[in-house]
CSV table of C-alpha atoms in Angstrom, one decimal:
chain,number,residue,atom,x,y,z
A,1,MET,CA,36.6,-87.5,-26.5
A,2,ARG,CA,34.2,-89.8,-24.8
A,3,LEU,CA,32.3,-88.2,-21.8
A,4,LYS,CA,31.4,-90.2,-18.8
A,5,PRO,CA,27.6,-90.5,-18.3
A,6,ARG,CA,26.1,-88.6,-15.5
A,7,ILE,CA,24.2,-90.5,-12.8
A,8,VAL,CA,20.7,-89.0,-12.1
A,9,LEU,CA,18.7,-89.9,-9.0
A,10,ASP,CA,15.0,-88.8,-8.7
A,11,GLY,CA,15.6,-86.2,-11.4
A,12,ARG,CA,18.6,-84.7,-9.7
A,13,GLU,CA,22.3,-85.2,-10.5
A,14,ALA,CA,24.1,-87.4,-8.0
A,15,PRO,CA,27.3,-86.2,-6.3
A,16,SER,CA,30.4,-86.8,-8.3
A,17,PRO,CA,33.0,-89.3,-7.0
A,18,SER,CA,35.4,-86.4,-6.2
A,19,THR,CA,32.8,-84.7,-4.0
A,20,LEU,CA,32.1,-88.0,-2.2
A,21,TRP,CA,35.8,-88.6,-1.7
A,22,THR,CA,36.2,-85.0,-0.3
A,23,LEU,CA,33.3,-85.5,2.1
A,24,GLY,CA,34.5,-89.0,3.2
A,25,PHE,CA,38.1,-88.0,3.8
A,26,SER,CA,37.1,-84.8,5.6
A,27,ALA,CA,34.7,-86.8,7.8
A,28,LEU,CA,37.3,-89.3,8.7
A,29,LEU,CA,39.8,-86.6,9.5
A,30,TRP,CA,37.2,-84.8,11.6
A,31,ILE,CA,36.4,-87.9,13.6
A,32,ALA,CA,40.1,-88.6,14.2
A,33,THR,CA,40.6,-85.0,15.4
A,34,TYR,CA,37.5,-85.2,17.6
A,35,GLN,CA,38.9,-88.3,19.3
A,36,TYR,CA,42.3,-86.6,19.8
A,37,PHE,CA,40.6,-83.7,21.6
A,38,ARG,CA,38.6,-86.0,23.8
A,39,PHE,CA,42.0,-86.8,25.5
A,40,ALA,CA,44.0,-83.6,24.8
A,41,SER,CA,41.2,-81.3,26.2
A,42,ALA,CA,40.0,-83.5,29.1
A,43,ARG,CA,41.8,-81.2,31.6
A,44,ASP,CA,40.7,-78.0,29.9
A,45,PRO,CA,37.7,-76.5,31.8
A,46,THR,CA,36.8,-74.3,28.8
A,47,SER,CA,36.4,-77.4,26.6
A,48,TYR,CA,33.3,-79.4,25.6
A,49,PHE,CA,35.5,-82.5,26.3
A,50,PHE,CA,36.4,-81.4,29.9
A,51,SER,CA,36.3,-84.3,32.4
A,52,GLU,CA,36.0,-83.4,36.1
A,53,ALA,CA,37.6,-86.7,37.1
A,54,SER,CA,40.6,-85.9,35.0
A,55,GLY,CA,40.7,-82.2,35.5
A,56,TYR,CA,40.5,-82.2,39.3
A,57,GLU,CA,42.9,-85.2,39.7
A,58,ARG,CA,45.6,-84.2,42.1
A,59,ARG,CA,48.8,-85.3,40.3
A,60,TYR,CA,51.5,-82.9,41.3
A,61,SER,CA,49.8,-81.2,44.3
A,62,LEU,CA,49.6,-84.5,46.3
A,63,TYR,CA,53.3,-85.0,45.8
A,64,ARG,CA,54.0,-81.4,46.8
A,65,GLU,CA,51.8,-81.6,49.8
A,66,GLN,CA,53.7,-84.6,51.1
A,67,GLN,CA,57.0,-82.8,50.6
A,68,ALA,CA,55.6,-79.8,52.6
A,69,TYR,CA,54.5,-81.9,55.5
A,70,ASP,CA,57.8,-83.9,55.5
A,71,PHE,CA,59.7,-80.7,55.6
A,72,LEU,CA,57.8,-79.4,58.7
A,73,ARG,CA,58.2,-82.8,60.4
A,74,ASP,CA,61.9,-82.9,59.7
A,75,ASN,CA,62.4,-79.3,61.0
A,76,ASN,CA,60.3,-79.9,64.0
A,77,ALA,CA,62.7,-82.7,64.9
A,78,SER,CA,65.9,-81.0,63.9
A,79,SER,CA,68.1,-79.0,66.2
A,80,VAL,CA,69.6,-77.1,63.3
A,81,SER,CA,68.0,-73.6,62.9
A,82,PHE,CA,66.9,-72.5,59.5
A,83,ASN,CA,68.2,-69.2,58.2
A,84,LYS,CA,65.8,-66.2,58.3
A,85,ALA,CA,65.7,-62.8,56.6
A,86,GLN,CA,68.7,-60.6,57.0
A,87,GLY,CA,68.6,-56.8,56.5
A,88,GLU,CA,65.9,-55.3,54.3
A,89,PRO,CA,64.3,-58.4,52.5
A,90,PHE,CA,63.7,-58.7,48.8
A,91,MET,CA,60.2,-60.0,49.5
A,92,CYS,CA,57.8,-60.1,52.5
A,93,VAL,CA,55.5,-63.1,52.3
A,94,GLY,CA,52.3,-62.6,54.3
A,95,VAL,CA,50.0,-65.5,55.0
A,96,ALA,CA,46.8,-64.6,56.9
A,97,THR,CA,45.2,-67.8,58.5
A,98,VAL,CA,42.0,-68.5,60.3
A,99,ALA,CA,41.0,-71.9,61.7
A,100,ARG,CA,38.9,-74.1,59.5
A,101,THR,CA,35.8,-75.8,61.1
A,102,SER,CA,37.2,-79.2,60.0
A,103,ASP,CA,40.4,-80.8,61.4
A,104,GLN,CA,42.3,-79.9,58.2
A,105,GLN,CA,44.4,-76.8,58.7
A,106,TYR,CA,45.8,-76.2,55.2
A,107,VAL,CA,48.2,-73.5,56.4
A,108,ARG,CA,50.7,-76.2,57.4
A,109,GLY,CA,51.1,-77.3,53.8
A,110,THR,CA,51.2,-73.7,52.6
A,111,ILE,CA,54.2,-72.7,54.9
A,112,GLY,CA,55.9,-76.0,54.3
A,113,SER,CA,55.7,-75.7,50.5
A,114,LEU,CA,57.0,-72.1,50.6
A,115,LEU,CA,60.1,-73.2,52.5
A,116,GLN,CA,60.7,-76.8,51.3
A,117,ASP,CA,63.2,-76.1,48.5
A,118,ILE,CA,64.4,-72.6,49.4
A,119,THR,CA,68.1,-72.3,49.6
A,120,GLN,CA,69.7,-70.7,52.6
A,121,LEU,CA,70.7,-67.7,50.5
A,122,GLU,CA,67.2,-67.3,49.1
A,123,ARG,CA,65.7,-67.6,52.6
A,124,GLN,CA,67.8,-64.6,53.7
A,125,SER,CA,65.9,-62.4,51.3
A,126,ILE,CA,62.4,-63.6,52.3
A,127,TYR,CA,60.6,-62.2,55.3
A,128,LEU,CA,58.0,-64.9,56.1
A,129,MET,CA,55.1,-63.6,58.2
A,130,PRO,CA,52.1,-65.9,59.0
A,131,PHE,CA,49.3,-64.0,60.6
A,132,ILE,CA,47.0,-65.8,63.1
A,133,ALA,CA,43.9,-63.7,62.4
A,134,HIS,CA,42.0,-64.4,65.6
A,135,THR,CA,41.5,-61.9,68.4
A,136,ASN,CA,42.3,-64.9,70.6
A,137,PRO,CA,45.3,-66.7,68.9
A,138,HIS,CA,44.6,-69.8,70.9
A,139,ASP,CA,41.5,-70.3,68.9
A,140,HIS,CA,43.7,-71.5,66.0
A,141,PRO,CA,44.9,-75.1,66.3
A,142,ILE,CA,48.4,-74.2,64.9
A,143,ASN,CA,49.1,-71.6,67.6
A,144,GLU,CA,52.4,-72.4,69.3
A,145,GLU,CA,53.1,-75.4,67.0
A,146,PRO,CA,56.9,-75.9,66.8
A,147,TRP,CA,57.3,-75.3,63.1
A,148,LEU,CA,56.1,-71.7,63.5
A,149,THR,CA,59.6,-70.9,64.6
A,150,LEU,CA,60.6,-71.2,61.0
A,151,ALA,CA,58.8,-67.9,60.3
A,152,ASP,CA,60.5,-64.5,60.8
A,153,ARG,CA,57.5,-63.3,62.7
A,154,VAL,CA,54.2,-64.8,63.7
A,155,LEU,CA,51.9,-61.8,63.5
A,156,GLU,CA,49.0,-61.3,65.9
A,157,TYR,CA,46.7,-58.4,66.4
A,158,ASP,CA,48.3,-55.4,68.1
A,159,VAL,CA,45.6,-52.9,67.8
A,160,ASN,CA,43.8,-50.2,69.8
A,161,PRO,CA,40.8,-51.2,72.1
A,162,GLU,CA,38.3,-49.8,69.6
A,163,ASP,CA,39.6,-51.9,66.7
A,164,LEU,CA,39.9,-55.0,68.9
A,165,ALA,CA,36.2,-54.6,70.0
A,166,MET,CA,35.2,-54.2,66.3
A,167,LEU,CA,37.1,-57.3,65.3
A,168,GLN,CA,35.5,-59.3,68.1
A,169,LEU,CA,32.1,-58.2,66.8
A,170,PHE,CA,33.1,-59.3,63.3
A,171,GLU,CA,34.0,-62.7,64.6
A,172,GLU,CA,30.9,-63.2,66.7
A,173,GLY,CA,28.6,-62.0,63.9
A,174,HIS,CA,30.5,-64.0,61.2
A,175,HIS,CA,31.1,-60.8,59.2
A,176,TYR,CA,33.7,-62.4,57.0
A,177,ARG,CA,33.8,-59.7,54.3
A,178,ASN,CA,34.5,-56.9,56.8
A,179,LYS,CA,37.0,-58.8,58.8
A,180,SER,CA,38.9,-60.2,55.8
A,181,MET,CA,39.2,-56.7,54.4
A,182,TYR,CA,40.6,-55.4,57.7
A,183,ASP,CA,43.0,-58.3,58.0
A,184,TYR,CA,44.3,-57.8,54.4
A,185,GLY,CA,45.1,-54.2,55.0
A,186,TYR,CA,46.6,-55.0,58.4
A,187,LEU,CA,49.0,-57.6,57.0
A,188,LEU,CA,49.9,-55.5,54.0
A,189,ASP,CA,50.9,-52.7,56.3
A,190,LYS,CA,53.0,-54.9,58.5
A,191,CYS,CA,54.8,-56.4,55.5
A,192,HIS,CA,55.4,-52.9,54.2
A,193,GLN,CA,57.1,-52.0,57.5
A,194,THR,CA,59.7,-54.7,56.9
A,195,GLY,CA,61.2,-52.5,54.1
A,196,ALA,CA,60.7,-55.3,51.6
A,197,SER,CA,60.8,-54.3,47.9
A,198,TRP,CA,57.9,-56.7,47.1
A,199,ILE,CA,55.0,-57.9,49.2
A,200,ALA,CA,53.4,-61.3,48.4
A,201,MET,CA,50.0,-61.9,49.9
A,202,ILE,CA,49.2,-65.6,49.9
A,203,GLU,CA,46.1,-67.3,51.2
A,204,ASP,CA,46.4,-70.1,53.8
A,205,ASP,CA,45.1,-73.0,51.7
A,206,VAL,CA,47.5,-73.1,48.8
A,207,LEU,CA,50.6,-75.1,47.9
A,208,ALA,CA,53.6,-73.5,46.2
A,209,ARG,CA,55.4,-75.4,43.4
A,210,ASP,CA,59.1,-76.1,43.7
A,211,GLY,CA,61.3,-73.2,42.6
A,212,TRP,CA,58.5,-70.7,43.1
A,213,PHE,CA,60.8,-68.0,44.5
A,214,PRO,CA,63.4,-67.8,41.8
A,215,ARG,CA,60.6,-67.9,39.2
A,216,ALA,CA,58.8,-65.0,40.9
A,217,LYS,CA,62.0,-63.1,41.2
A,218,ARG,CA,62.8,-63.4,37.5
A,219,ALA,CA,59.3,-62.4,36.6
A,220,LEU,CA,59.4,-59.3,38.8
A,221,GLN,CA,62.6,-58.2,37.2
A,222,VAL,CA,60.9,-58.6,33.8
A,223,LEU,CA,58.0,-56.5,35.0
A,224,SER,CA,60.3,-53.8,36.5
A,225,ASP,CA,62.2,-53.5,33.2
A,226,ARG,CA,58.9,-53.3,31.2
A,227,GLN,CA,57.0,-50.9,33.4
A,228,GLY,CA,59.8,-48.6,34.5
A,229,SER,CA,58.2,-45.9,36.7
A,230,LYS,CA,54.7,-46.5,35.4
A,231,PRO,CA,52.5,-47.6,38.3
A,232,TRP,CA,50.9,-51.1,38.3
A,233,LEU,CA,48.9,-53.0,40.8
A,234,TYR,CA,50.0,-56.6,41.1
A,235,MET,CA,51.4,-59.7,39.6
A,236,ARG,CA,49.1,-62.6,40.0
A,237,ILE,CA,50.8,-65.9,40.9
A,238,PHE,CA,47.6,-68.0,41.0
A,239,TYR,CA,44.8,-68.0,38.4
A,240,THR,CA,42.1,-70.4,37.3
A,241,GLU,CA,41.6,-71.3,33.7
A,242,GLY,CA,37.9,-71.6,34.0
A,243,LEU,CA,37.3,-67.9,33.3
A,244,LEU,CA,39.6,-67.9,30.2
A,245,GLY,CA,37.2,-69.5,27.8
A,246,TRP,CA,35.2,-68.2,24.9
A,247,ASN,CA,33.3,-65.1,25.9
A,248,ASP,CA,29.8,-64.1,24.6
A,249,GLU,CA,30.8,-60.5,24.3
A,250,GLU,CA,33.5,-61.4,21.7
A,251,TRP,CA,31.2,-63.3,19.4
A,252,LEU,CA,31.5,-60.7,16.6
A,253,ARG,CA,35.3,-61.1,16.6
A,254,TYR,CA,35.0,-64.9,16.5
A,255,PHE,CA,32.5,-64.6,13.6
A,256,GLY,CA,34.9,-62.2,11.8
A,257,TYR,CA,37.8,-64.6,12.1
A,258,SER,CA,35.6,-67.5,10.8
A,259,LEU,CA,34.6,-65.3,7.8
A,260,VAL,CA,38.2,-64.6,7.1
A,261,CYS,CA,39.0,-68.3,7.1
A,262,PHE,CA,36.1,-68.9,4.6
A,263,VAL,CA,37.2,-66.1,2.3
A,264,ALA,CA,40.9,-67.2,2.5
A,265,LEU,CA,40.0,-70.9,1.7
A,266,SER,CA,37.7,-70.0,-1.1
A,267,SER,CA,40.2,-67.7,-2.7
A,268,VAL,CA,43.0,-70.2,-2.5
A,269,LEU,CA,40.8,-72.9,-4.1
A,270,LEU,CA,39.5,-70.6,-6.9
A,271,LEU,CA,43.0,-69.3,-7.6
A,272,SER,CA,44.5,-72.8,-7.7
A,273,ARG,CA,41.8,-73.9,-10.2
A,274,SER,CA,42.4,-70.9,-12.5
A,275,ARG,CA,46.1,-71.4,-12.5
A,276,PHE,CA,46.1,-75.2,-12.9
A,277,PRO,CA,43.4,-76.4,-15.3
A,278,ARG,CA,44.0,-80.0,-14.5
A,279,LEU,CA,42.4,-79.3,-11.1
A,280,LEU,CA,39.2,-78.2,-12.8
A,281,ARG,CA,37.4,-81.5,-12.1
A,282,SER,CA,38.6,-82.0,-8.5
A,283,LEU,CA,37.9,-78.3,-7.7
A,284,SER,CA,34.5,-78.1,-9.2
A,285,ASN,CA,32.1,-75.5,-7.9
A,286,THR,CA,30.3,-78.3,-5.9
A,287,ASN,CA,33.5,-79.4,-4.2
A,288,ILE,CA,34.5,-75.8,-3.4
A,289,ALA,CA,31.0,-75.2,-1.9
A,290,VAL,CA,31.3,-78.5,0.2
A,291,LEU,CA,34.7,-77.5,1.5
A,292,GLY,CA,33.7,-73.9,2.3
A,293,LEU,CA,30.1,-74.4,3.6
A,294,VAL,CA,30.3,-77.9,5.1
A,295,VAL,CA,33.9,-79.0,5.9
A,296,LEU,CA,35.3,-75.7,7.1
A,297,PRO,CA,32.4,-74.8,9.5
A,298,SER,CA,32.6,-78.3,11.0
A,299,TYR,CA,36.3,-77.8,11.8
A,300,ILE,CA,35.6,-74.3,13.1
A,301,ILE,CA,33.0,-75.8,15.5
A,302,LEU,CA,35.5,-78.5,16.6
A,303,TYR,CA,38.1,-75.7,17.2
A,304,PHE,CA,35.7,-74.0,19.6
A,305,MET,CA,34.7,-77.3,21.2
A,306,ALA,CA,38.4,-78.1,21.9
A,307,GLY,CA,38.5,-75.1,24.4
A,308,ARG,CA,40.4,-71.9,24.4
A,309,VAL,CA,43.0,-73.1,26.9
A,310,THR,CA,43.9,-75.9,24.5
A,311,VAL,CA,44.0,-74.1,21.2
A,312,GLN,CA,45.1,-70.6,22.5
A,313,PRO,CA,47.2,-71.4,25.6
A,314,PHE,CA,49.1,-68.8,27.6
A,315,HIS,CA,52.8,-69.3,27.0
A,316,ALA,CA,55.2,-69.3,29.9
A,317,GLY,CA,56.1,-65.8,31.1
A,318,VAL,CA,54.4,-62.6,32.3
A,319,HIS,CA,51.2,-61.5,30.6
A,320,GLU,CA,48.7,-58.7,31.1
A,321,MET,CA,45.5,-59.9,32.8
A,322,ASN,CA,43.2,-56.9,33.3
A,323,ARG,CA,40.1,-59.1,32.9
A,324,PHE,CA,39.0,-62.6,33.9
A,325,GLY,CA,41.5,-62.9,36.7
A,326,CYS,CA,40.5,-65.1,39.6
A,327,CYS,CA,41.0,-65.3,42.6
A,328,SER,CA,42.8,-63.9,45.6
A,329,GLN,CA,45.0,-66.9,46.4
A,330,GLY,CA,48.3,-65.2,45.5
A,331,PHE,CA,49.4,-61.7,44.6
A,332,VAL,CA,52.7,-59.9,44.5
A,333,PHE,CA,52.5,-56.1,45.0
A,334,PRO,CA,55.3,-53.5,44.3
A,335,ARG,CA,56.2,-51.7,47.5
A,336,SER,CA,55.2,-48.3,46.0
A,337,ILE,CA,51.5,-49.2,45.6
A,338,VAL,CA,51.0,-50.7,49.1
A,339,PRO,CA,50.4,-47.5,51.2
A,340,ARG,CA,47.6,-46.5,48.8
A,341,LEU,CA,46.2,-50.0,48.8
A,342,VAL,CA,46.2,-50.1,52.6
A,343,GLU,CA,44.2,-46.9,52.7
A,344,ARG,CA,41.8,-48.3,50.1
A,345,THR,CA,41.1,-51.4,52.2
A,346,LYS,CA,40.2,-49.2,55.2
A,347,ARG,CA,37.6,-47.3,53.1
A,348,ALA,CA,36.3,-50.6,51.9
A,349,MET,CA,35.4,-52.0,55.3
A,350,ASP,CA,31.7,-51.4,54.8
A,351,GLU,CA,31.6,-52.3,51.1
A,352,ASP,CA,29.9,-55.5,50.1
A,353,TYR,CA,32.7,-57.4,48.3
A,354,TYR,CA,35.9,-59.4,48.8
A,355,ILE,CA,39.5,-58.4,48.3
A,356,ASP,CA,39.8,-59.7,44.8
A,357,MET,CA,36.7,-57.6,43.7
A,358,LEU,CA,38.1,-54.6,45.5
A,359,LEU,CA,41.4,-54.9,43.6
A,360,GLU,CA,39.8,-55.2,40.2
A,361,ARG,CA,37.5,-52.2,40.8
A,362,TRP,CA,40.2,-50.1,42.2
A,363,ALA,CA,42.6,-51.0,39.3
A,364,ASP,CA,39.9,-50.1,36.8
A,365,ALA,CA,39.2,-46.8,38.4
A,366,GLU,CA,42.9,-45.9,38.7
A,367,HIS,CA,43.9,-47.4,35.3
A,368,LEU,CA,46.4,-49.7,36.9
A,369,GLN,CA,47.8,-52.6,34.9
A,370,ARG,CA,47.5,-56.1,36.3
A,371,TYR,CA,49.7,-59.1,35.3
A,372,VAL,CA,49.8,-62.8,35.7
A,373,LEU,CA,52.8,-65.2,35.8
A,374,VAL,CA,52.4,-68.4,33.8
A,375,PRO,CA,52.6,-71.1,34.8
A,376,SER,CA,50.9,-70.7,38.1
A,377,LEU,CA,53.2,-70.8,41.1
A,378,LEU,CA,50.4,-71.9,43.5
A,379,GLN,CA,47.6,-74.5,43.7
A,380,HIS,CA,44.5,-74.0,45.7
A,381,VAL,CA,43.8,-77.1,47.8
A,382,GLY,CA,41.3,-75.8,50.4
A,383,GLY,CA,38.1,-77.8,50.2
A,384,LYS,CA,36.7,-76.0,53.3
A,385,SER,CA,36.4,-72.3,52.8
A,386,SER,CA,37.4,-69.8,55.5
A,387,LYS,CA,34.4,-67.7,54.5
A,388,GLY,CA,32.1,-70.1,56.3
A,389,TRP,CA,29.0,-72.1,55.2
A,390,GLY,CA,27.9,-71.9,51.6
A,391,TYR,CA,31.3,-71.3,50.0
A,392,ASP,CA,32.8,-74.8,50.0
A,393,GLU,CA,31.6,-75.7,46.5
A,394,ASN,CA,33.3,-72.6,45.1
A,395,ALA,CA,36.4,-73.4,47.1
A,396,VAL,CA,36.7,-76.9,45.5
A,397,THR,CA,36.5,-75.6,41.9
A,398,THR,CA,39.0,-72.8,42.5
A,399,TRP,CA,41.7,-74.7,40.8
A,400,ASN,CA,44.7,-74.3,38.4
A,401,PHE,CA,44.6,-77.2,36.1
A,402,GLY,CA,48.0,-76.6,34.6
A,403,PHE,CA,49.6,-76.8,38.0
A,404,GLU,CA,48.9,-80.6,38.1
A,405,ASP,CA,50.9,-81.1,34.9
A,406,HIS,CA,54.1,-80.1,36.6
A,407,PRO,CA,56.4,-83.2,36.8
A,408,PRO,CA,57.3,-84.3,40.4
């Protein structure tokens, strides 16, 4: 048998053709996959390939916003009354609203989108309660606008003189944390008084997707069957994917999975070579080392670059979310937890954090499960924060990227 001569460069053996072919093919496939993720992950905020121009593009929300405003305009001009809640409602929807410093009052779109595609029968099971959270309701531009008659009740402060004086001090001193905590508990309590089985607390600068109510209703039934009598805190109907990326505290788990992939690949290649001698040349020790120590790590790196939302997406349905949930744009609470939560908001009046922080700390202390509904039922569109100066940048980036993929 005639052996092929070995090529020697500078005293070292040159890579074999099979090694070069393995490297070349792997490199071409890696480049093609890289190019694919440049487009596939452009809207994934956890990805190296994330593009702000693409990610924050208002695809569906602009369409939904127009539907909401058209609905309010048509019902302003219509003489036909829209059905309201009858008997004890299935859900009370509370929307606390304060005037923005700009001319844009997002609450109009919020209410319009909540009602736009609701059937008459569904409307009878919803108690809609916008709350004008000003000690002087006339300070809000929407006060007495005709479309407010679509609500079951437009809530205003009906409190004792001491609380009213305190609220006025909060307004004058711009104590947003304290006042927002008071308002949240106040609206929760008023919703609880309606007898509703579920209380949805929705901020005044969001848009609801079409079909939000039947989707929420089905999800709550799933949760009720799953939890039984075990207490839980909320079902989140808005979340932002930006906090769902790779986490530093889980690096050891990621390393472990990567090591498993290396061991599995090496084992398969060595076993294949031992069982099929004709693979001896193509699966040489050099080729196996290239595949395990060069090719595989490069693909693992590309996997992480692609972003967690891309490669490990949440599937549609109800999921546990006891960590990394943000923010307070929309929650649905079971009726049974609301009295305790109202009392907790009262004790938190002087504590230095917002309602979403309160909910997470309280849930951790009480060992209460938290859930999220995927896909998100709401989109946050408020570019001007109700918290005042300094929060607008955070307001703009509080965004659900998957919401915009919903077809009009």
